[in-house]
CSV table of N, CA, C and O in Angstrom, one decimal:
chain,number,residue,atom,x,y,z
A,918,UNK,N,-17.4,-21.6,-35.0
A,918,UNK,CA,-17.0,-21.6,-36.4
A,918,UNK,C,-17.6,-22.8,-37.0
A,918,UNK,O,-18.0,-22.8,-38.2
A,919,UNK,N,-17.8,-24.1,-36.2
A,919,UNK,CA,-18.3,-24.8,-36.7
A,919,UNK,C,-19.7,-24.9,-37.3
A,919,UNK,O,-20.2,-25.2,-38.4
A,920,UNK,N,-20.4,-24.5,-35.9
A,920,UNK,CA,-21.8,-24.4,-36.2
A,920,UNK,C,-22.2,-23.0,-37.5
A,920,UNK,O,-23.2,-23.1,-38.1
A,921,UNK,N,-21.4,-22.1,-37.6
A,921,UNK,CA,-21.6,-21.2,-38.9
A,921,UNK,C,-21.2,-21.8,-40.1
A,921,UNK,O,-21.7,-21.4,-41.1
A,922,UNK,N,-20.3,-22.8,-40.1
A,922,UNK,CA,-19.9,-23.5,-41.5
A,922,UNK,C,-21.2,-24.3,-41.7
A,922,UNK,O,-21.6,-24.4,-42.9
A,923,UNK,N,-21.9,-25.0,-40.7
A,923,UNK,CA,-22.7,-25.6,-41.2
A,923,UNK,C,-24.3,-25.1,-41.4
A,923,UNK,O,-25.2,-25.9,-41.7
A,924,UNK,N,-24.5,-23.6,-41.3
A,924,UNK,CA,-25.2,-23.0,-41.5
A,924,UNK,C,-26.3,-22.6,-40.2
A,924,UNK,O,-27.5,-22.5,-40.1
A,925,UNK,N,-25.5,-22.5,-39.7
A,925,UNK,CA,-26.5,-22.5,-38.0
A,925,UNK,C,-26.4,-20.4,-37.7
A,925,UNK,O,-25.5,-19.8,-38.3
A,926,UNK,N,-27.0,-19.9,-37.2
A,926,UNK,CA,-26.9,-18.7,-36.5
A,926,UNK,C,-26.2,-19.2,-35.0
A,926,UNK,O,-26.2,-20.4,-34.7
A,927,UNK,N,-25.6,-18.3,-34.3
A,927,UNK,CA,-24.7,-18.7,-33.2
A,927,UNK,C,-25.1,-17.4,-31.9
A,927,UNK,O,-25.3,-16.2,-32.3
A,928,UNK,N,-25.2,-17.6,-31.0
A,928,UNK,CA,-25.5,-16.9,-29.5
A,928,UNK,C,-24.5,-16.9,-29.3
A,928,UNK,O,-24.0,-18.0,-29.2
A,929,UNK,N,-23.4,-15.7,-29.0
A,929,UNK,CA,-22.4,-15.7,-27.9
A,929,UNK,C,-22.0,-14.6,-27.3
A,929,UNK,O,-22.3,-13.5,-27.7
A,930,UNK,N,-21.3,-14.7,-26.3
A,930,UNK,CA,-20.6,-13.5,-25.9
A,930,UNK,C,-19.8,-12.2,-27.1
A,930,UNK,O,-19.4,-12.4,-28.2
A,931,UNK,N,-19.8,-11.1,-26.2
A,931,UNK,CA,-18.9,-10.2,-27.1
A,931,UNK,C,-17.8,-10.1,-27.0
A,931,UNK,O,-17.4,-8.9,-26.7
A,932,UNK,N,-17.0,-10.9,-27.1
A,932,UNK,CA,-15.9,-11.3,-26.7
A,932,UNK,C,-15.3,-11.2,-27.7
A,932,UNK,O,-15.7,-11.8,-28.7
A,933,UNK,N,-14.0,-10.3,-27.9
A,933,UNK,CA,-13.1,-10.1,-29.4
A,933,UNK,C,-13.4,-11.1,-29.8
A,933,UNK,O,-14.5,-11.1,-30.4
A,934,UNK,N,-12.7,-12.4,-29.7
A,934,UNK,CA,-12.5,-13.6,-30.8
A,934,UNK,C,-14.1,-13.8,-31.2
A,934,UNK,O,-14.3,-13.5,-32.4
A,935,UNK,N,-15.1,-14.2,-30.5
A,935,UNK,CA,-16.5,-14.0,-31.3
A,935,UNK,C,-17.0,-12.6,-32.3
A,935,UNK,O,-17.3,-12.6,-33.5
A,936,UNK,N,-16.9,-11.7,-31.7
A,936,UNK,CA,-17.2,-10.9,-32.1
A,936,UNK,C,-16.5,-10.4,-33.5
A,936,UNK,O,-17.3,-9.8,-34.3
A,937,UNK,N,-15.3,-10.6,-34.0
A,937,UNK,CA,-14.3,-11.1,-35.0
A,937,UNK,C,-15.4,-12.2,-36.0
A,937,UNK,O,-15.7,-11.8,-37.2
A,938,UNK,N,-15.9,-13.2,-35.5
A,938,UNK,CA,-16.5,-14.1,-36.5
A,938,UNK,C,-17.8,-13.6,-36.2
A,938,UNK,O,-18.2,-12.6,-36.9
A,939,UNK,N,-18.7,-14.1,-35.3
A,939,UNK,CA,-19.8,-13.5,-35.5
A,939,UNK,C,-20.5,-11.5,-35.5
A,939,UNK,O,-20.4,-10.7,-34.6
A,940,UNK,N,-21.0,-11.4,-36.6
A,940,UNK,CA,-21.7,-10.4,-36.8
A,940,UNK,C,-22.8,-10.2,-36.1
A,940,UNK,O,-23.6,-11.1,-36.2
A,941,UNK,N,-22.9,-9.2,-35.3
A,941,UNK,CA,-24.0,-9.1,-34.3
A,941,UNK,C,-25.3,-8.5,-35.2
A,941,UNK,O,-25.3,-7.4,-35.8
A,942,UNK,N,-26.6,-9.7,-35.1
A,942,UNK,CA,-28.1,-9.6,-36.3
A,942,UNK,C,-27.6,-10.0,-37.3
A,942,UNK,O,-28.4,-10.9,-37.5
A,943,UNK,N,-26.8,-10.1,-38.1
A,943,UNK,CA,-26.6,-10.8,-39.0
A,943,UNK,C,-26.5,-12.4,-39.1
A,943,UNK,O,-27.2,-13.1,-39.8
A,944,UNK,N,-25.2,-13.0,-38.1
A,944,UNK,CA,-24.8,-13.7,-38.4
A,944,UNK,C,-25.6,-14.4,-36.8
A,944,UNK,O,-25.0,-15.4,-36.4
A,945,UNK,N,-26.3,-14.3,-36.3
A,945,UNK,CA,-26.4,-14.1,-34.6
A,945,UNK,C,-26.6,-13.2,-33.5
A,945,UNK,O,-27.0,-12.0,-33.8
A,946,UNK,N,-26.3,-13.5,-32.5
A,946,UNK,CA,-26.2,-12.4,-31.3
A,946,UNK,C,-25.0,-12.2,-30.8
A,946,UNK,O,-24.8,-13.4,-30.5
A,947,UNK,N,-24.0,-11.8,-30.6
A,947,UNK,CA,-23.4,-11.2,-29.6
A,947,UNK,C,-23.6,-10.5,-28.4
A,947,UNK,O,-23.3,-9.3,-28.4
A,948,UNK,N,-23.9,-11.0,-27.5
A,948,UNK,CA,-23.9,-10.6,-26.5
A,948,UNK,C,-23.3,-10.1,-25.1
A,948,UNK,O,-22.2,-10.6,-25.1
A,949,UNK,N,-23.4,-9.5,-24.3
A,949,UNK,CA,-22.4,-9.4,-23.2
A,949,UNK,C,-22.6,-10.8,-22.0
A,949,UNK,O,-23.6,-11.5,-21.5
A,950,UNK,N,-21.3,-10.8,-21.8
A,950,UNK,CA,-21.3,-12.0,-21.1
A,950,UNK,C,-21.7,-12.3,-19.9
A,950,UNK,O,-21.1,-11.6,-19.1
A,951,UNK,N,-22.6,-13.3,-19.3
A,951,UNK,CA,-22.8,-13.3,-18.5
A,951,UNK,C,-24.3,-12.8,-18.1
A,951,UNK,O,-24.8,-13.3,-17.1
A,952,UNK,N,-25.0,-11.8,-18.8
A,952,UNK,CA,-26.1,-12.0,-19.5
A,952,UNK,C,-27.3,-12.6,-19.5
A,952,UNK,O,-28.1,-12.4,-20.4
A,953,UNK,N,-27.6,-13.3,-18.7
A,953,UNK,CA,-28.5,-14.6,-19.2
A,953,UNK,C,-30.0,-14.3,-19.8
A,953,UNK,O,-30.6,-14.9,-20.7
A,954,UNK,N,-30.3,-13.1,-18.9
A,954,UNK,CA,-31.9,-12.9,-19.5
A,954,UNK,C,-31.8,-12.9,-21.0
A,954,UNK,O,-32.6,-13.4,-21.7
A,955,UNK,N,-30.0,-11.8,-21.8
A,955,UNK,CA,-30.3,-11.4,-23.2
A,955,UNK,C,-30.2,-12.9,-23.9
A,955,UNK,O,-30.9,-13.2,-24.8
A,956,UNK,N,-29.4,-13.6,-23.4
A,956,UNK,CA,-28.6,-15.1,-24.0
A,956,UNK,C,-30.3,-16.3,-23.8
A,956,UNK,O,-30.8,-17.1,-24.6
A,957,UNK,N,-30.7,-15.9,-23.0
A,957,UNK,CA,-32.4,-16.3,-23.1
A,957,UNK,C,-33.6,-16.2,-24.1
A,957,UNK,O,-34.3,-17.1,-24.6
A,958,UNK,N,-33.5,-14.7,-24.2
A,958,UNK,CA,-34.5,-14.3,-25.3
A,958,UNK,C,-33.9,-14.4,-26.5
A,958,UNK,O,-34.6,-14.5,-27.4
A,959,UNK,N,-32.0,-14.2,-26.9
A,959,UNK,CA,-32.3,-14.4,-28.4
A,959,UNK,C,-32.1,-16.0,-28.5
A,959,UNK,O,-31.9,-16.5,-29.6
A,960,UNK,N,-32.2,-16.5,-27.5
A,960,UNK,CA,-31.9,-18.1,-27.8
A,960,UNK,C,-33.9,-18.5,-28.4
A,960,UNK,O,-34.2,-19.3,-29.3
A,961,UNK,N,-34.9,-17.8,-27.5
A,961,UNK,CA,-36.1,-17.8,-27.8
A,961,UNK,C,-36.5,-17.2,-28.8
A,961,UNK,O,-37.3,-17.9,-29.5
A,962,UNK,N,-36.2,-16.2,-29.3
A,962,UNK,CA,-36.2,-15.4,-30.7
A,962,UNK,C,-36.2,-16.2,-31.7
A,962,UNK,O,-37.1,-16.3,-32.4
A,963,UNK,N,-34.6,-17.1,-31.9
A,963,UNK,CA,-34.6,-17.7,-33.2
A,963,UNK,C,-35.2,-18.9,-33.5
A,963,UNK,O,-35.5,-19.4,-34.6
A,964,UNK,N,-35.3,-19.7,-31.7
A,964,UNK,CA,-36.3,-20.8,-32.2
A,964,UNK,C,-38.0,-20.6,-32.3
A,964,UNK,O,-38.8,-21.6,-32.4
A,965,UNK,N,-38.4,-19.2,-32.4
A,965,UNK,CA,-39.6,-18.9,-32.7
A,965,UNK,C,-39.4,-18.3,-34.1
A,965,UNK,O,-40.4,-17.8,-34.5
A,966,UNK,N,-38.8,-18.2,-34.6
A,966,UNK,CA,-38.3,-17.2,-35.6
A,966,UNK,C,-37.2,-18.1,-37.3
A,966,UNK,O,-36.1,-17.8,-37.7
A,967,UNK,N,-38.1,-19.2,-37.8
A,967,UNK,CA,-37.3,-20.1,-39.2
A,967,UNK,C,-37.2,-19.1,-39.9
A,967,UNK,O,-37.0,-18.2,-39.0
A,968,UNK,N,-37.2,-18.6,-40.6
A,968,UNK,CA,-36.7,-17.0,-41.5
A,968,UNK,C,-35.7,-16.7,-41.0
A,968,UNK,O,-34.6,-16.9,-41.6
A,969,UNK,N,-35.7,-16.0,-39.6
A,969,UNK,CA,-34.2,-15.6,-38.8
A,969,UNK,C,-33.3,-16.9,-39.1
A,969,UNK,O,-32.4,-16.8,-39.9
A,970,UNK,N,-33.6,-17.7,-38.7
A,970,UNK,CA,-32.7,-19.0,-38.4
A,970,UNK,C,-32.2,-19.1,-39.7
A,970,UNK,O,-31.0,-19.2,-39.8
A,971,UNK,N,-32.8,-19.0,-40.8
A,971,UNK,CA,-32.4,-19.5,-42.1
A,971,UNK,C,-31.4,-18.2,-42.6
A,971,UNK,O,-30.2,-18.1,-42.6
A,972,UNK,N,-32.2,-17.2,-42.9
A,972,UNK,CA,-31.2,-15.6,-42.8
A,972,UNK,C,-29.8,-15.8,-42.4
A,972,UNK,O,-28.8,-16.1,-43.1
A,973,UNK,N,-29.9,-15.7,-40.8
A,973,UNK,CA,-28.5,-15.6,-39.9
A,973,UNK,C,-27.7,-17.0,-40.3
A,973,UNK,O,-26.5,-17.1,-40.2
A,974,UNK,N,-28.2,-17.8,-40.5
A,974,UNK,CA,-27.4,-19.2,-40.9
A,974,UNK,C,-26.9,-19.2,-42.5
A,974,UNK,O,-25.7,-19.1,-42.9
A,975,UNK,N,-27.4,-19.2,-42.9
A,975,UNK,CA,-26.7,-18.7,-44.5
A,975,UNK,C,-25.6,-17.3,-44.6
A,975,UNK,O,-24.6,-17.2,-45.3
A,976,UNK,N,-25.9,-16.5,-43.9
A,976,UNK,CA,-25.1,-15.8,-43.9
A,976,UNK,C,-24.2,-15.8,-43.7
A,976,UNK,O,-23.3,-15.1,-44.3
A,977,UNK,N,-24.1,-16.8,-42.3
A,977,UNK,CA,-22.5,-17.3,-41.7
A,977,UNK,C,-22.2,-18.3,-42.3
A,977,UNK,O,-21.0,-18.6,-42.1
A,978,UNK,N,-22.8,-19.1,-43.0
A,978,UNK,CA,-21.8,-20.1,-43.7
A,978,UNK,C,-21.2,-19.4,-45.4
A,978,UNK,O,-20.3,-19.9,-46.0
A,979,UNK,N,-22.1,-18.2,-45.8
A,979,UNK,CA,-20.9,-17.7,-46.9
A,979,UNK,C,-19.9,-17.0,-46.0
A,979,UNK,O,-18.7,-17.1,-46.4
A,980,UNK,N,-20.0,-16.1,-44.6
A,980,UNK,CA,-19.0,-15.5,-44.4
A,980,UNK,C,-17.8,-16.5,-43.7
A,980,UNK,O,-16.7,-16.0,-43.4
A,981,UNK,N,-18.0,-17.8,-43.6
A,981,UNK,CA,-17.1,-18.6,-43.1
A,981,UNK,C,-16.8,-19.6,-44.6
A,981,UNK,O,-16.1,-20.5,-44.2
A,982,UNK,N,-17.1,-19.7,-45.6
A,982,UNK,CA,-16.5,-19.9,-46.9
A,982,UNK,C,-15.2,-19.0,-47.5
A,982,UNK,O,-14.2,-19.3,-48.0
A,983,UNK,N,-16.0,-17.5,-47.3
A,983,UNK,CA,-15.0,-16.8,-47.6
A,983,UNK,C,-13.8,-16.3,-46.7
A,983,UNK,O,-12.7,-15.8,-47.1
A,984,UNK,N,-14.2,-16.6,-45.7
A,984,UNK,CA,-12.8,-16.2,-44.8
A,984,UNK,C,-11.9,-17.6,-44.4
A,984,UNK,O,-10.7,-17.6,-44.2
A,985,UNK,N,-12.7,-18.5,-44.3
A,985,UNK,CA,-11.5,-19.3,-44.2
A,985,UNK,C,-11.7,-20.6,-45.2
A,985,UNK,O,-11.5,-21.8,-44.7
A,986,UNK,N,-12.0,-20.6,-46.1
A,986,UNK,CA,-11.7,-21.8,-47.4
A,986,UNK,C,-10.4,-21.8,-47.3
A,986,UNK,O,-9.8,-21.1,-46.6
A,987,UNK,N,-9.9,-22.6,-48.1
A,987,UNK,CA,-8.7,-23.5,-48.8
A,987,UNK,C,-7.6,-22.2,-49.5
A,987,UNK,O,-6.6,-21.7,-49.2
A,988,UNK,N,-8.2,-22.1,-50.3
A,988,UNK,CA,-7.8,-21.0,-51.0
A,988,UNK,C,-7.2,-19.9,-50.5
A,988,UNK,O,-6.1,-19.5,-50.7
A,989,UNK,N,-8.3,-19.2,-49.6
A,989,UNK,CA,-8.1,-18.1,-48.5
A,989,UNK,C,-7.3,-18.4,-47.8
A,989,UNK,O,-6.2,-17.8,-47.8
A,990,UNK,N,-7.4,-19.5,-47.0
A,990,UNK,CA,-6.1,-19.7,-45.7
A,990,UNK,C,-4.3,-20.2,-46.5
A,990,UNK,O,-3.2,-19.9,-46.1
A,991,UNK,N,-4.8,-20.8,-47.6
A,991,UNK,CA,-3.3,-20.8,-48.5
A,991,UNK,C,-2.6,-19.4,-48.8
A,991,UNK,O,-1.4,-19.0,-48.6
A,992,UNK,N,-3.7,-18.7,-49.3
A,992,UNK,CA,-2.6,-17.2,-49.8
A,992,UNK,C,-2.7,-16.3,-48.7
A,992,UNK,O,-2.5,-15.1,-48.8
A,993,UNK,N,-3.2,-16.9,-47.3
A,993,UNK,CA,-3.0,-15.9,-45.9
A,993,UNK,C,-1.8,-16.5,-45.5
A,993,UNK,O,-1.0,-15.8,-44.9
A,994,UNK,N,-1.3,-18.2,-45.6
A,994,UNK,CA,-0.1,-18.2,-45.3
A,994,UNK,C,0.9,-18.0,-45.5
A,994,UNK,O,1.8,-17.9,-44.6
A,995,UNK,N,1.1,-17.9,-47.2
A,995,UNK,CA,2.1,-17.6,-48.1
A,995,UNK,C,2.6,-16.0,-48.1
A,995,UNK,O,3.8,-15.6,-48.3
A,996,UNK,N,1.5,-15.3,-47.8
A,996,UNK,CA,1.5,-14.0,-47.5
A,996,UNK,C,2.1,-13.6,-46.2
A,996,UNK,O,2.3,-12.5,-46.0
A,997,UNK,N,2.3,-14.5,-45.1
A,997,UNK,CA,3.0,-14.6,-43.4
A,997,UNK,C,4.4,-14.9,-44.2
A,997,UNK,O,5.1,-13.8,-44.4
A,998,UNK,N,5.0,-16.1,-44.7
A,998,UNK,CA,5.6,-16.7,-44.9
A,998,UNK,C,6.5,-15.8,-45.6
A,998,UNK,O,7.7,-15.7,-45.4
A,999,UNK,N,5.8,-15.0,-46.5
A,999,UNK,CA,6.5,-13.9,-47.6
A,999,UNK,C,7.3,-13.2,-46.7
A,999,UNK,O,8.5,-13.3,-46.8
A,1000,UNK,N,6.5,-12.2,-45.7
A,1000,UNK,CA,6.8,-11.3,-45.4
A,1000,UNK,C,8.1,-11.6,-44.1
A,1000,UNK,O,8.7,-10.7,-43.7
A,1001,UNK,N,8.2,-13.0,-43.7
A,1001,UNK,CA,9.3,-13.4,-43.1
A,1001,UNK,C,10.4,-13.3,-43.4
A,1001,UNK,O,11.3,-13.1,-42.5
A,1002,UNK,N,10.6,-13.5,-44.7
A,1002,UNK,CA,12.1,-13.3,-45.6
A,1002,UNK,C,12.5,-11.8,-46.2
A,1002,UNK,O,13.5,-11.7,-46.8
C-alpha cells in the first residue's frame, strides 16, 4: 500500500489481501505464489519498460487516494459505527 501511495507499480502474490489492492496489469502483477520464474520476468518487464512503470504507478496511487484518503476512511467508519446502534 505504501509503495502504490507513492506511485510505484507493485509485484505480488495473489493472495486475497493483495489481490483486493492490487489490480492485476493495471496496477502491477499479481502473481501466484511462489512462482519465481513469473515474479522474475515481471520484475524484468517493468524495469525495462518506463511507460509501464509510470502507467501502473499512477494508477495505484489514484486508486489508493480513493480508497483510502481521509475522507473515505472517516465515512467508512461512521458508517461501521452507525450500523452498531
Amino acid at each position: 500500500l505504501e509503495a502504490m501511495a507513492t506511485g510505484l507499480p507493485v509485484v505480488t502474490s495473489d493472495i486475497p489481501a493483495q489481490t483486493y489492492l492490487v489490480e492485476h496489469l493495471k496496477g502491477g502483477f499479481t502473481l501466484p505464489a511462489g512462482d519465481r520464474q513469473a515474479f522474475a520476468a515481471s520484475l524484468r518487464r517493468l524495469a525495462g519498460d518506463p511507460v509501464l512503470r509510470r502507467e501502473q504507478g499512477g494508477f495505484n496511487r489514484e486508486r489508493v487516494l480513493g480508497l483510502f484518503s481521509e475522507q473515505q476512511m472517516v465515512s467508512d467508519y461512521r458508517n461501521l459505527f452507525d450500523g452498531l446502534t
